[in-house]
mmCIF file of C-alpha atoms in Angstrom:
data_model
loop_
_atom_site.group_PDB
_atom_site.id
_atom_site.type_symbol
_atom_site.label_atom_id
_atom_site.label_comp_id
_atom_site.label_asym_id
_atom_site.label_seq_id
_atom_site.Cartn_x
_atom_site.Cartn_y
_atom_site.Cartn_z
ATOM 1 C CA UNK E 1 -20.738 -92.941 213.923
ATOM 2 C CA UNK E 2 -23.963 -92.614 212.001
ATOM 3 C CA UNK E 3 -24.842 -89.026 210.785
ATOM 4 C CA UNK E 4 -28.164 -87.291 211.126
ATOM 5 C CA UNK E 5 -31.035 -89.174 209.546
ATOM 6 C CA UNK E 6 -34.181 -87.630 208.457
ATOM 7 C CA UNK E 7 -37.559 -89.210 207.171
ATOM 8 C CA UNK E 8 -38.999 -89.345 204.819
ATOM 9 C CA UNK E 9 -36.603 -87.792 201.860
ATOM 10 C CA UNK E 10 -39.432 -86.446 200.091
ATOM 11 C CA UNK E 11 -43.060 -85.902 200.276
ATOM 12 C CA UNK E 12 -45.804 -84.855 198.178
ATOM 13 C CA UNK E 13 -48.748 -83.557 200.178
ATOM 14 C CA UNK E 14 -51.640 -81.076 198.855
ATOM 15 C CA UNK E 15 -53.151 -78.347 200.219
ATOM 16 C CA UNK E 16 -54.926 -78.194 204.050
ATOM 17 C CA UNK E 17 -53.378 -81.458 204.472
ATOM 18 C CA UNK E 18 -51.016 -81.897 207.492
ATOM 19 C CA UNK E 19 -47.515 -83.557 207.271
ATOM 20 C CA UNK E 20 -44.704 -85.458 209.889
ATOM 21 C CA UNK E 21 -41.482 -84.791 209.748
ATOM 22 C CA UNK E 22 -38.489 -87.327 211.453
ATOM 23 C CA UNK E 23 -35.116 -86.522 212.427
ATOM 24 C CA UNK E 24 -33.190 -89.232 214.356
ATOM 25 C CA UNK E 25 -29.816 -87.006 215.634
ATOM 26 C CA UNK E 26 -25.904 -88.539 216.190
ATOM 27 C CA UNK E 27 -25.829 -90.445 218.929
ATOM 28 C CA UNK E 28 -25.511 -88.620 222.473
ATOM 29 C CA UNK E 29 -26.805 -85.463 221.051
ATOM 30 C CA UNK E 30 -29.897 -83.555 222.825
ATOM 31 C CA UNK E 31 -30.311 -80.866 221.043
ATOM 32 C CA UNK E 32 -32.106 -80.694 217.747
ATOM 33 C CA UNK E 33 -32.932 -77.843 216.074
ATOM 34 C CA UNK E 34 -34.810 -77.840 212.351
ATOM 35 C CA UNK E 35 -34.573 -75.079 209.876
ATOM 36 C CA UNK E 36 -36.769 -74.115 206.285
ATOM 37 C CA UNK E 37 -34.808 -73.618 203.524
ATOM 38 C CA UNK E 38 -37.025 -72.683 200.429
ATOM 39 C CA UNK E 39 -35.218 -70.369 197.465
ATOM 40 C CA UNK E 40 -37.162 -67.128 198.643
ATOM 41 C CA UNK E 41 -36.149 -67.055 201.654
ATOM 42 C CA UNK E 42 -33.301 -68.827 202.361
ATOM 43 C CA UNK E 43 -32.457 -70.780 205.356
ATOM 44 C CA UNK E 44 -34.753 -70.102 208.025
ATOM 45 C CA UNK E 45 -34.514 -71.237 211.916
ATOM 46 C CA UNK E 46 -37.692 -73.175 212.955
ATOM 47 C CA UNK E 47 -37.481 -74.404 216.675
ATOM 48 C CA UNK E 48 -34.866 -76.339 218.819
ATOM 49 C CA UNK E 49 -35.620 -79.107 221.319
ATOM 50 C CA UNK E 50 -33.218 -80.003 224.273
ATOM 51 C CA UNK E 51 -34.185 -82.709 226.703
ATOM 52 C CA UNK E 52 -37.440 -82.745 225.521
ATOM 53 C CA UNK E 53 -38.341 -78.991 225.635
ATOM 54 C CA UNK E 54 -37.958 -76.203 223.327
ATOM 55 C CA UNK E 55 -35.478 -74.100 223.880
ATOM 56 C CA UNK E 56 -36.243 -71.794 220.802
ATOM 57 C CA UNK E 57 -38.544 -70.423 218.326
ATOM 58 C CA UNK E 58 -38.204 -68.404 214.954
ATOM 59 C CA UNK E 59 -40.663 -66.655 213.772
ATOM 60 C CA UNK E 60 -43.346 -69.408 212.373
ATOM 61 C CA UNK E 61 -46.883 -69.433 212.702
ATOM 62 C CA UNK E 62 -47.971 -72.044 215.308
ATOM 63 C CA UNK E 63 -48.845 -74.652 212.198
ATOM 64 C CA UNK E 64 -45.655 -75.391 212.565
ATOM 65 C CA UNK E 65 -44.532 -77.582 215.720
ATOM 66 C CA UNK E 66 -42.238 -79.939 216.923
ATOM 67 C CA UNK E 67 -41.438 -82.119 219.731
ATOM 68 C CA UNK E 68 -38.958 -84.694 220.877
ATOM 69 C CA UNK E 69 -38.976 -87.891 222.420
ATOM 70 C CA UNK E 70 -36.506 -89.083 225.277
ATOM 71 C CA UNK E 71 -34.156 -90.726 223.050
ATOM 72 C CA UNK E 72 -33.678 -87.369 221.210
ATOM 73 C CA UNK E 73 -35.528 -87.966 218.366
ATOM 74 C CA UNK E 74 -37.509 -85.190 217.161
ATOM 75 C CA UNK E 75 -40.672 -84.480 215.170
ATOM 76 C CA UNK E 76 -41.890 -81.328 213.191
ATOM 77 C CA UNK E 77 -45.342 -81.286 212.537
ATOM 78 C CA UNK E 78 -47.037 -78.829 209.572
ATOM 79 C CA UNK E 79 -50.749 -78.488 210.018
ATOM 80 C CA UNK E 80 -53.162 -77.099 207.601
ATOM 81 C CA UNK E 81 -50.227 -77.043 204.327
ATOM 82 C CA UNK E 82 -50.117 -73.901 202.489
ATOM 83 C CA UNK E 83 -48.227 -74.216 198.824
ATOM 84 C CA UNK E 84 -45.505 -71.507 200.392
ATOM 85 C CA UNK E 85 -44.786 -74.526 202.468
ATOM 86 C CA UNK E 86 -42.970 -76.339 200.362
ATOM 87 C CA UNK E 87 -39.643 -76.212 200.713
ATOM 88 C CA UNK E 88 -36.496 -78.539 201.875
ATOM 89 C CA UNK E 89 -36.480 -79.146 205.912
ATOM 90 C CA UNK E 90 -33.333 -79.778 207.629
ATOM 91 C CA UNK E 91 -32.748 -81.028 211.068
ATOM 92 C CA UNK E 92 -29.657 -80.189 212.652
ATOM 93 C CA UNK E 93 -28.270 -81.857 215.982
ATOM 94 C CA UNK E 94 -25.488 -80.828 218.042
ATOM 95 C CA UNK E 95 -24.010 -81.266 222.058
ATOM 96 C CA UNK E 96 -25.449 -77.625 222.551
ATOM 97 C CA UNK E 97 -24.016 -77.155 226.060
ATOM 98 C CA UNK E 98 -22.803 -73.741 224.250
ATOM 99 C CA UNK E 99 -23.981 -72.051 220.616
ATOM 100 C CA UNK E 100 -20.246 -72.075 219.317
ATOM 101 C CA UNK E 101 -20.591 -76.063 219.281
ATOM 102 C CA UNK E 102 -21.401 -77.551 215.229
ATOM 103 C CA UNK E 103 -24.558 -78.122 214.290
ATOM 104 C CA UNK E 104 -24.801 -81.373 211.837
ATOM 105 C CA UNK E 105 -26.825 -81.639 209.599
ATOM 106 C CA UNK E 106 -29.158 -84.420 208.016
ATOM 107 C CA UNK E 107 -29.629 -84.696 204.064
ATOM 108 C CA UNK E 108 -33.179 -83.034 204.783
ATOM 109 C CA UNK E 109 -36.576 -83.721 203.568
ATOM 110 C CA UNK E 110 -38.233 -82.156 200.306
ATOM 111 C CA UNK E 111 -41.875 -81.363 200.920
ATOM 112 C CA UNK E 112 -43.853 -80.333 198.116
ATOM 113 C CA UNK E 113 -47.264 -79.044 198.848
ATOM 114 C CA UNK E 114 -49.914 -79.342 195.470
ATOM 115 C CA UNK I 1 -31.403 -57.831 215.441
ATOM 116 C CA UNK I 2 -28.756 -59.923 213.741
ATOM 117 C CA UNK I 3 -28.157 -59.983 210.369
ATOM 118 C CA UNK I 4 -25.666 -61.523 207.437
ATOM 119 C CA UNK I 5 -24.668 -60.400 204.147
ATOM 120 C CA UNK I 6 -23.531 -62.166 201.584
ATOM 121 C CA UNK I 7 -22.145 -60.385 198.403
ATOM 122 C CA UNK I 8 -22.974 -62.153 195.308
ATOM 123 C CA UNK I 9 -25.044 -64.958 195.038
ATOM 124 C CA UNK I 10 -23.351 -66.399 192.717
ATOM 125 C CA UNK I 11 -19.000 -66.723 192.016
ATOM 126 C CA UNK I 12 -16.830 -68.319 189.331
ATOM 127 C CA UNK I 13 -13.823 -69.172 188.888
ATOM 128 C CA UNK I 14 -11.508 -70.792 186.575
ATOM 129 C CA UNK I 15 -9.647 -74.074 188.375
ATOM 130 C CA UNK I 16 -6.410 -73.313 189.946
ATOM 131 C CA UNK I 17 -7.555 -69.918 190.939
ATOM 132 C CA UNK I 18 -8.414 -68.116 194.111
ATOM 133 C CA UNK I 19 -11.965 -68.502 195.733
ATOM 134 C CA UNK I 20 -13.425 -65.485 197.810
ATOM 135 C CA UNK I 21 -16.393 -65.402 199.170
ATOM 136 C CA UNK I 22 -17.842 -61.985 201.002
ATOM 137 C CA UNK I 23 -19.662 -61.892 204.529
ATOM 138 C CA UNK I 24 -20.775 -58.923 206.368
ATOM 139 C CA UNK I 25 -22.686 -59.443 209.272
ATOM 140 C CA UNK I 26 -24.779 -56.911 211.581
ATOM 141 C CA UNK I 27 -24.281 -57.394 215.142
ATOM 142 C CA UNK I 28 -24.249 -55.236 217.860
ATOM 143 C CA UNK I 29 -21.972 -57.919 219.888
ATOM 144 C CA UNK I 30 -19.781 -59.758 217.566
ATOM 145 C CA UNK I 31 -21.554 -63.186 217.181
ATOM 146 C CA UNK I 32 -19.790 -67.061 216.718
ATOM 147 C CA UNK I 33 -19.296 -67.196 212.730
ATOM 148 C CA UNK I 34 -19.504 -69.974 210.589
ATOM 149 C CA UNK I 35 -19.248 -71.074 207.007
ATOM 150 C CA UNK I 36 -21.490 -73.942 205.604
ATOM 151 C CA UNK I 37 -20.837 -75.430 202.656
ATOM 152 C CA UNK I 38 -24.576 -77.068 200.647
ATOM 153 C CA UNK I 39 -23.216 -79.851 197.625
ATOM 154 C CA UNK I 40 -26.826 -80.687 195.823
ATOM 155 C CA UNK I 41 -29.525 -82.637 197.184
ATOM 156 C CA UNK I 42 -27.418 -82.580 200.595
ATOM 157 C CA UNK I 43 -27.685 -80.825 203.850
ATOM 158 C CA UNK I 44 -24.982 -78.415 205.549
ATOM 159 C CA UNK I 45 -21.539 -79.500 206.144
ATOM 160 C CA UNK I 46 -19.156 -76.983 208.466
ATOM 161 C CA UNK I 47 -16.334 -75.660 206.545
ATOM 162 C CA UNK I 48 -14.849 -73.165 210.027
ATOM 163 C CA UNK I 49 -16.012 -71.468 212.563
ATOM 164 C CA UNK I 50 -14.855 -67.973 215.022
ATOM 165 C CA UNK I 51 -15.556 -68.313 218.274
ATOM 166 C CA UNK I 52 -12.576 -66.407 219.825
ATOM 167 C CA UNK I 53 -9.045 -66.140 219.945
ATOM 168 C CA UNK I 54 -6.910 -66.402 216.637
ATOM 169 C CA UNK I 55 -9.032 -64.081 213.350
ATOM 170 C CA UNK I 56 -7.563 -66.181 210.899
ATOM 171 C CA UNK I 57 -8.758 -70.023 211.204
ATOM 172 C CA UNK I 58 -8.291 -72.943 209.289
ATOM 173 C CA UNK I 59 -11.515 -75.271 207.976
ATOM 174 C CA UNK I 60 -11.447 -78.158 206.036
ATOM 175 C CA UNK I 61 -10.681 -78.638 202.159
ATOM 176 C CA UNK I 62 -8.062 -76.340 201.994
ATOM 177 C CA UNK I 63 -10.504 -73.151 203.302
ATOM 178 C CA UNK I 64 -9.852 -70.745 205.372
ATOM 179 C CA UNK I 65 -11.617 -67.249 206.926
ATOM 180 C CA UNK I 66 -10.667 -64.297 208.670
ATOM 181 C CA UNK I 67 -12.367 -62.218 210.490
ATOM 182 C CA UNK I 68 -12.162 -58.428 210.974
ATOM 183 C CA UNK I 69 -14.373 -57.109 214.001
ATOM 184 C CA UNK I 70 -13.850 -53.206 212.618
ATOM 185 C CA UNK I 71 -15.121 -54.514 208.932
ATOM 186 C CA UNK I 72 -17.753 -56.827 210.690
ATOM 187 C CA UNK I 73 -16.760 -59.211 208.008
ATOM 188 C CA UNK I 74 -15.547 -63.019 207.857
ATOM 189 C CA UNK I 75 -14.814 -63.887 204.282
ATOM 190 C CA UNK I 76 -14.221 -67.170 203.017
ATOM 191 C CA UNK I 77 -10.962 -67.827 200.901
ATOM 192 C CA UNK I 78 -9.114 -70.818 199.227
ATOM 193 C CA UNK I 79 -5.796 -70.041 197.174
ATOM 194 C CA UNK I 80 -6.724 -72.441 194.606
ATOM 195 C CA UNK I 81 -10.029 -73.802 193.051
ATOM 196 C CA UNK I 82 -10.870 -77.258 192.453
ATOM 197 C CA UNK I 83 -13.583 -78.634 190.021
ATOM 198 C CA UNK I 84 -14.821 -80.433 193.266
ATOM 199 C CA UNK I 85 -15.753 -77.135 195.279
ATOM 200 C CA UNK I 86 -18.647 -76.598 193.093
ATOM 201 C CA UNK I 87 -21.356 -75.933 195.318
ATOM 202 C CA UNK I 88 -23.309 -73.347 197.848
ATOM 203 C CA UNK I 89 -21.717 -71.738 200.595
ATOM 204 C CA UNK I 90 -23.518 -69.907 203.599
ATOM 205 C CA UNK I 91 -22.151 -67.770 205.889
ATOM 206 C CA UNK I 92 -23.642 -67.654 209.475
ATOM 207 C CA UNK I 93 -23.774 -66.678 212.585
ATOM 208 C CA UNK I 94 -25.643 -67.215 216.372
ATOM 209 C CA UNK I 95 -25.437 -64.646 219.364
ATOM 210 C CA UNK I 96 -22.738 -66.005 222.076
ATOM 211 C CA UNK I 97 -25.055 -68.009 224.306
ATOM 212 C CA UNK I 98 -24.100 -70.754 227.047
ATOM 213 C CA UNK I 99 -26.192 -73.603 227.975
ATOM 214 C CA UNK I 100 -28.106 -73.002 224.996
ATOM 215 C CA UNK I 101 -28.177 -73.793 221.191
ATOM 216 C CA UNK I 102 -27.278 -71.744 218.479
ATOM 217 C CA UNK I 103 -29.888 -70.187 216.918
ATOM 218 C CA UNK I 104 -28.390 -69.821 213.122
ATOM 219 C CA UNK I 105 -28.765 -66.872 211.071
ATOM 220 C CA UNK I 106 -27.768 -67.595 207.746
ATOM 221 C CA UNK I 107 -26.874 -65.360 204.752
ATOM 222 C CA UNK I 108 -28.294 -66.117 201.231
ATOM 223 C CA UNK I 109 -25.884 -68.075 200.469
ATOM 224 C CA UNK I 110 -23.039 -68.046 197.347
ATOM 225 C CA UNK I 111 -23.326 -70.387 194.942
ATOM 226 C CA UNK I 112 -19.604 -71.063 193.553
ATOM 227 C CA UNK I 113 -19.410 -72.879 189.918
ATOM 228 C CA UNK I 114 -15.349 -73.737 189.073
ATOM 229 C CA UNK I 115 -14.795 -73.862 185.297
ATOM 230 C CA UNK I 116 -12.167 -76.109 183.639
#
């Protein structure tokens, strides 16, 4: 069974520029969920998408946004890049009928904002 | 609010001997518990997880974690290093919810070097 896949790996992006992030979960997943992890602050919880809706929300400013498509597949969009947004982005997809059930995580993408 | 506490951000050992790694969370209910383990330039893999029943539960690569409601802690252990254990570990936990995703709180994580 194919793992989480995320794209692009990395990105270089500058400053008031906006960015898309891709995260195809395991099959038969609904639920994905993406988290920040810069060395500051750690590992941070973004959003998570079920069946197309969020479900929940950390505490991000609204540049940062997400959706997912009916296949699963979710986007994160960053709009108007800040430097303090670069970091690594993970997506993380699980079954999610209950939150004891394993989140699995992709490889992530490295965003680096000039 | 939840929170988790990991003591020492950074461990070493010498091969062969034993790996602990300190969590403390903050919970007013005790939360699901889980321990993450980062190798570089990779994402999360799940060591374990609480959820209920047994304290004392068995993950993968030899690793296991108890947890103590009256400490609020669920430290990670393994009896005996290996060179290949080198990495981050995170410690984390989400609020007992049904029908719904686990928000993840993580701790700052404990990066564990293993010397020959």
């Amino acid at each position: 069974k194919a793992g989480v896949t995320q794209t692009p790996r990395y990105l270089i992006k500058t400053r008031g520029q906006q960015v898309t992030l891709s995260c195809s979960p395991i099959s038969g997943h609904r639920s994905v969920s993406w988290y920040q992890q810069t060395p500051g602050q750690g590992l941070q919880f973004l959003f998570e998408y079920f069946s197309e809706t969020q479900r929940n929300k950390g505490n991000f400013p609204g540049r940062f946004s997400g959706r997912q498509f009916s296949n699963s597949r979710s986007e994160m969009n960053v709009s108007t890049l800040e430097l303090g947004d670069s970091a690594l982005y993970l997506c993380a997809s699980s079954w999610a009928t209950s939150s004891y059930n394993e989140q699995f995580f992709g490889p992530g993408t490295r965003l680096t904002v000039l | 609010a939840q929170s988790v506490t990991q003591l020492g951000s950074h461990v070493s050992v010498s091969e062969g001997a034993l790996v602990l790694l300190r969590c403390n969370y903050s919970s007013s209910v005790p939360p699901y518990l889980f321990w993450y383990v980062q190798y570089p330039n990779q994402g999360l893999q799940l060591l374990l997880k609480y959820t209920t029943g047994a304290t004392l539960v068995k993950g993968i690569n030899g690793f296991e974690a108890e947890f103590k409601k009256s400490e609020t802690s669920f430290h990670l252990t393994k009896p005996s290093a290996h060179m290949s254990d080198a990495a981050e570990y995170f410690c984390a936990v989400t609020e007992r919810v049904y029908n719904q995703g686990g928000k993840l709180i993580f701790g700052q994580g404990t990066e564990l070097s293993v010397k020959p």
